[in-house]
């Protein structure tokens, strides 16, 4: 659900961080529907929708709004902007007349976020996946970039949505970046990376993951 706070603009959920409930702008099921279409347009199939995406992932905002309005007549310009601006994970950004997804692309893009500065990054996987990754390196079958976490705990937690007993792989970002692997900081939780060679990877021992921190 998207609501509008008179002071802070669009937000998701029941209450703005200031404590006001504001007014409902879009109910839950339509928020989901609109969210899936915007994600598809900006991450997965812009061309199928007739949209032009540049190499940095930017799409013309008015063109996006028109395309969405053609599919869902109820989805006007204000609702598309409300959805983008209220995204709880800051998936999208607007710059001038353009909009893009900050991460999560399956289409080919060459993003230009700030370079990663952290020496170590982490990736959670199932036991089988982890064995394979340590042998052949880390890349995503479906996504343009590998998504890495900043702590072993975060990586473990993310992987619990996919597997019962995750293993966590540590990435030596210093060595990887020195050998030409591009890594970029997307937000306070995520670093995206080009494929990482196996020589930069090692396993984190389970006892070293402080699961009670999560
Ligand atoms: Zn507020």
Short mmCIF file of C-alpha atoms and ligand atoms in Angstrom, two decimals:
data_model
loop_
_atom_site.label_atom_id
_atom_site.label_comp_id
_atom_site.label_asym_id
_atom_site.label_seq_id
_atom_site.Cartn_x
_atom_site.Cartn_y
_atom_site.Cartn_z
CA UNK A 1 0.00 0.00 0.00
CA UNK A 2 1.18 3.52 -0.78
CA UNK A 3 0.15 6.44 1.41
CA UNK A 4 0.99 10.10 1.40
CA UNK A 5 2.15 12.01 4.47
CA UNK A 6 1.37 15.75 4.23
CA UNK A 7 4.88 16.50 5.47
CA UNK A 8 7.07 13.73 4.01
CA UNK A 9 5.36 12.66 0.81
CA UNK A 10 4.75 9.09 -0.36
CA UNK A 11 5.50 6.11 1.89
CA UNK A 12 4.73 2.37 2.13
CA UNK A 13 2.82 0.70 4.93
CA UNK A 14 0.48 2.09 7.57
CA UNK A 15 2.45 4.85 9.27
CA UNK A 16 4.99 7.42 8.13
CA UNK A 17 8.18 7.53 10.18
CA UNK A 18 6.84 10.76 11.75
CA UNK A 19 3.83 8.88 13.15
CA UNK A 20 1.12 10.23 10.82
CA UNK A 21 -1.08 7.82 8.85
CA UNK A 22 -1.61 10.18 5.92
CA UNK A 23 -3.94 9.26 3.05
CA UNK A 24 -4.14 6.10 0.97
CA UNK A 25 -2.84 6.67 -2.57
CA UNK A 26 -2.87 3.06 -3.86
CA UNK A 27 -4.14 -0.14 -2.26
CA UNK A 28 -2.00 -3.23 -1.74
CA UNK A 29 -2.87 -5.41 -4.75
CA UNK A 30 -2.52 -2.55 -7.23
CA UNK A 31 0.76 -1.52 -5.60
CA UNK A 32 2.04 -5.07 -6.22
CA UNK A 33 0.76 -5.05 -9.80
CA UNK A 34 2.33 -1.69 -10.56
CA UNK A 35 5.55 -2.68 -8.78
CA UNK A 36 5.95 -5.79 -10.93
CA UNK A 37 5.44 -3.82 -14.14
CA UNK A 38 7.91 -1.08 -13.15
CA UNK A 39 10.51 -3.70 -12.13
CA UNK A 40 9.99 -5.51 -15.43
CA UNK A 41 10.35 -2.28 -17.40
CA UNK A 42 13.50 -1.09 -15.62
CA UNK A 43 15.23 -4.41 -14.90
CA UNK A 44 14.11 -7.18 -17.19
CA UNK A 45 12.22 -6.41 -20.40
CA UNK A 46 12.28 -2.71 -21.40
CA UNK A 47 12.46 -3.59 -25.08
CA UNK A 48 9.37 -5.81 -24.94
CA UNK A 49 7.48 -2.77 -23.67
CA UNK A 50 8.88 -0.58 -26.44
CA UNK A 51 11.16 1.37 -24.08
CA UNK A 52 14.69 2.50 -24.87
CA UNK A 53 17.28 1.93 -22.13
CA UNK A 54 20.76 3.41 -22.37
CA UNK A 55 23.93 1.59 -21.30
CA UNK A 56 23.68 3.02 -17.76
CA UNK A 57 20.16 1.68 -17.36
CA UNK A 58 18.32 5.00 -17.81
CA UNK A 59 14.84 5.14 -19.33
CA UNK A 60 12.83 8.27 -20.12
CA UNK A 61 10.39 8.78 -17.23
CA UNK A 62 7.53 10.16 -19.33
CA UNK A 63 7.89 7.26 -21.80
CA UNK A 64 7.74 4.82 -18.89
CA UNK A 65 4.63 6.50 -17.49
CA UNK A 66 2.89 6.40 -20.89
CA UNK A 67 3.76 2.74 -21.40
CA UNK A 68 2.42 1.83 -17.97
CA UNK A 69 -0.72 3.90 -18.45
CA UNK A 70 -1.39 2.03 -21.70
CA UNK A 71 -1.30 -1.29 -19.80
CA UNK A 72 -3.15 -0.18 -16.67
CA UNK A 73 -5.51 2.72 -17.34
CA UNK A 74 -5.74 3.46 -13.61
CA UNK A 75 -1.97 3.93 -13.31
CA UNK A 76 -1.45 7.64 -13.94
CA UNK A 77 1.75 9.63 -13.80
CA UNK A 78 1.36 10.48 -10.12
CA UNK A 79 1.00 6.80 -9.14
CA UNK A 80 4.08 5.75 -11.10
CA UNK A 81 6.11 8.46 -9.37
CA UNK A 82 4.61 7.57 -6.00
CA UNK A 83 5.62 3.94 -6.49
CA UNK A 84 9.17 4.85 -7.52
CA UNK A 85 9.70 7.39 -4.73
CA UNK A 86 8.21 5.23 -1.96
CA UNK A 87 10.11 2.06 -2.82
CA UNK A 88 11.15 0.65 0.58
CA UNK A 89 14.48 -0.64 -0.73
CA UNK A 90 15.30 2.42 -2.85
CA UNK A 91 15.39 0.22 -5.94
CA UNK A 92 14.95 3.17 -8.28
CA UNK A 93 16.41 6.60 -8.83
CA UNK A 94 15.29 9.60 -10.86
CA UNK A 95 17.77 11.99 -12.47
CA UNK A 96 16.43 14.88 -14.53
CA UNK A 97 13.93 13.41 -16.99
CA UNK A 98 15.21 9.83 -16.58
CA UNK A 99 14.63 6.95 -14.21
CA UNK A 100 16.50 3.69 -13.64
CA UNK A 101 16.70 0.69 -11.36
CA UNK A 102 19.78 0.92 -9.13
CA UNK A 103 20.36 -2.88 -9.15
CA UNK A 104 18.70 -6.20 -9.96
CA UNK A 105 19.03 -6.08 -13.76
CA UNK A 106 18.81 -9.15 -15.94
CA UNK A 107 19.29 -7.04 -19.07
CA UNK A 108 22.80 -6.02 -20.12
CA UNK A 109 23.74 -2.71 -18.48
CA UNK A 110 26.98 -1.04 -17.44
CA UNK A 111 26.13 0.78 -14.22
CA UNK A 112 28.19 3.64 -12.79
CA UNK A 113 27.67 3.56 -9.01
CA UNK A 114 30.59 4.44 -6.70
CA UNK A 115 33.42 1.91 -6.54
CA UNK A 116 33.32 -0.51 -3.61
CA UNK A 117 35.72 0.44 -0.80
CA UNK A 118 35.24 -2.56 1.50
CA UNK A 119 38.05 -5.14 1.62
CA UNK A 120 35.75 -8.11 2.25
CA UNK A 121 32.27 -8.93 0.94
CA UNK A 122 30.00 -11.94 1.39
CA UNK A 123 27.69 -14.23 -0.56
CA UNK A 124 25.31 -16.86 0.82
CA UNK A 125 24.62 -20.10 -1.03
CA UNK A 126 23.39 -23.64 -0.50
CA UNK A 127 26.04 -26.23 0.39
CA UNK A 128 26.07 -27.62 -3.17
CA UNK A 129 26.22 -24.18 -4.77
CA UNK A 130 29.03 -23.16 -2.44
CA UNK A 131 31.18 -26.15 -3.43
CA UNK A 132 30.70 -25.33 -7.07
CA UNK A 133 31.31 -21.58 -6.63
CA UNK A 134 34.62 -22.24 -4.83
CA UNK A 135 35.71 -24.32 -7.83
CA UNK A 136 34.54 -22.24 -10.77
CA UNK A 137 34.03 -18.73 -9.38
CA UNK A 138 30.97 -16.64 -8.62
CA UNK A 139 28.59 -15.30 -11.22
CA UNK A 140 24.84 -15.05 -11.57
CA UNK A 141 22.98 -17.20 -14.09
CA UNK A 142 20.05 -14.81 -14.30
CA UNK A 143 21.32 -11.38 -13.22
CA UNK A 144 23.73 -8.99 -14.87
CA UNK A 145 25.72 -8.55 -11.63
CA UNK A 146 26.38 -10.71 -8.60
CA UNK A 147 24.78 -9.16 -5.50
CA UNK A 148 27.06 -9.25 -2.44
CA UNK A 149 26.42 -8.43 1.22
CA UNK A 150 28.60 -6.36 3.53
CA UNK A 151 28.61 -8.77 6.48
CA UNK A 152 28.60 -12.59 6.74
CA UNK A 153 25.43 -12.34 8.85
CA UNK A 154 23.55 -10.42 6.13
CA UNK A 155 24.69 -12.88 3.45
CA UNK A 156 23.58 -15.80 5.61
CA UNK A 157 20.20 -14.19 6.28
CA UNK A 158 19.56 -13.40 2.59
CA UNK A 159 20.36 -17.00 1.64
CA UNK A 160 17.95 -18.44 4.24
CA UNK A 161 15.10 -17.40 1.91
CA UNK A 162 16.42 -19.90 -0.66
CA UNK A 163 18.04 -22.68 1.33
CA UNK A 164 17.71 -24.24 4.75
CA UNK A 165 21.32 -24.31 5.82
CA UNK A 166 23.31 -21.65 3.97
CA UNK A 167 27.05 -21.53 3.60
CA UNK A 168 28.69 -18.12 3.41
CA UNK A 169 31.49 -17.32 1.00
CA UNK A 170 33.95 -14.53 1.68
CA UNK A 171 35.09 -12.45 -1.27
CA UNK A 172 38.52 -10.84 -1.16
CA UNK A 173 37.44 -7.60 -2.82
CA UNK A 174 40.93 -6.09 -2.73
CA UNK A 175 42.41 -8.88 -4.85
CA UNK A 176 39.34 -9.06 -7.11
CA UNK A 177 39.27 -5.32 -7.82
CA UNK A 178 43.05 -5.25 -8.32
CA UNK A 179 42.64 -7.90 -11.00
CA UNK A 180 39.99 -5.86 -12.82
CA UNK A 181 36.69 -7.07 -11.37
CA UNK A 182 34.29 -4.10 -11.22
CA UNK A 183 32.48 -3.80 -7.87
CA UNK A 184 30.06 -1.00 -7.02
CA UNK A 185 28.28 0.10 -3.87
CA UNK A 186 24.53 0.38 -4.48
CA UNK A 187 23.35 1.24 -0.96
CA UNK A 188 24.16 0.42 2.67
CA UNK A 189 23.27 -3.26 2.14
CA UNK A 190 24.37 -4.24 -1.35
CA UNK A 191 27.49 -4.28 -3.50
CA UNK A 192 27.10 -5.47 -7.10
CA UNK A 193 29.95 -7.14 -8.90
CA UNK A 194 31.10 -8.54 -12.21
CA UNK A 195 31.87 -12.30 -12.10
CA UNK A 196 34.49 -13.13 -9.46
CA UNK A 197 37.29 -15.69 -10.05
CA UNK A 198 37.54 -18.57 -7.58
CA UNK A 199 40.99 -17.47 -6.35
CA UNK A 200 39.27 -14.53 -4.56
CA UNK A 201 36.81 -16.78 -2.69
CA UNK A 202 36.92 -18.70 0.57
CA UNK A 203 34.37 -20.23 2.93
CA UNK A 204 33.35 -18.57 6.22
CA UNK A 205 33.20 -21.06 9.06
CA UNK A 206 29.72 -21.43 10.49
CA UNK A 207 30.94 -20.65 14.00
CA UNK A 208 32.18 -17.27 12.78
CA UNK A 209 28.71 -16.18 11.66
CA UNK A 210 26.99 -14.42 14.55
CA UNK A 211 23.43 -15.43 13.73
CA UNK A 212 22.10 -13.96 16.96
CA UNK A 213 22.96 -10.51 15.55
CA UNK A 214 20.22 -10.85 12.93
ZN1 LIG B 1 5.58 11.95 7.77
#
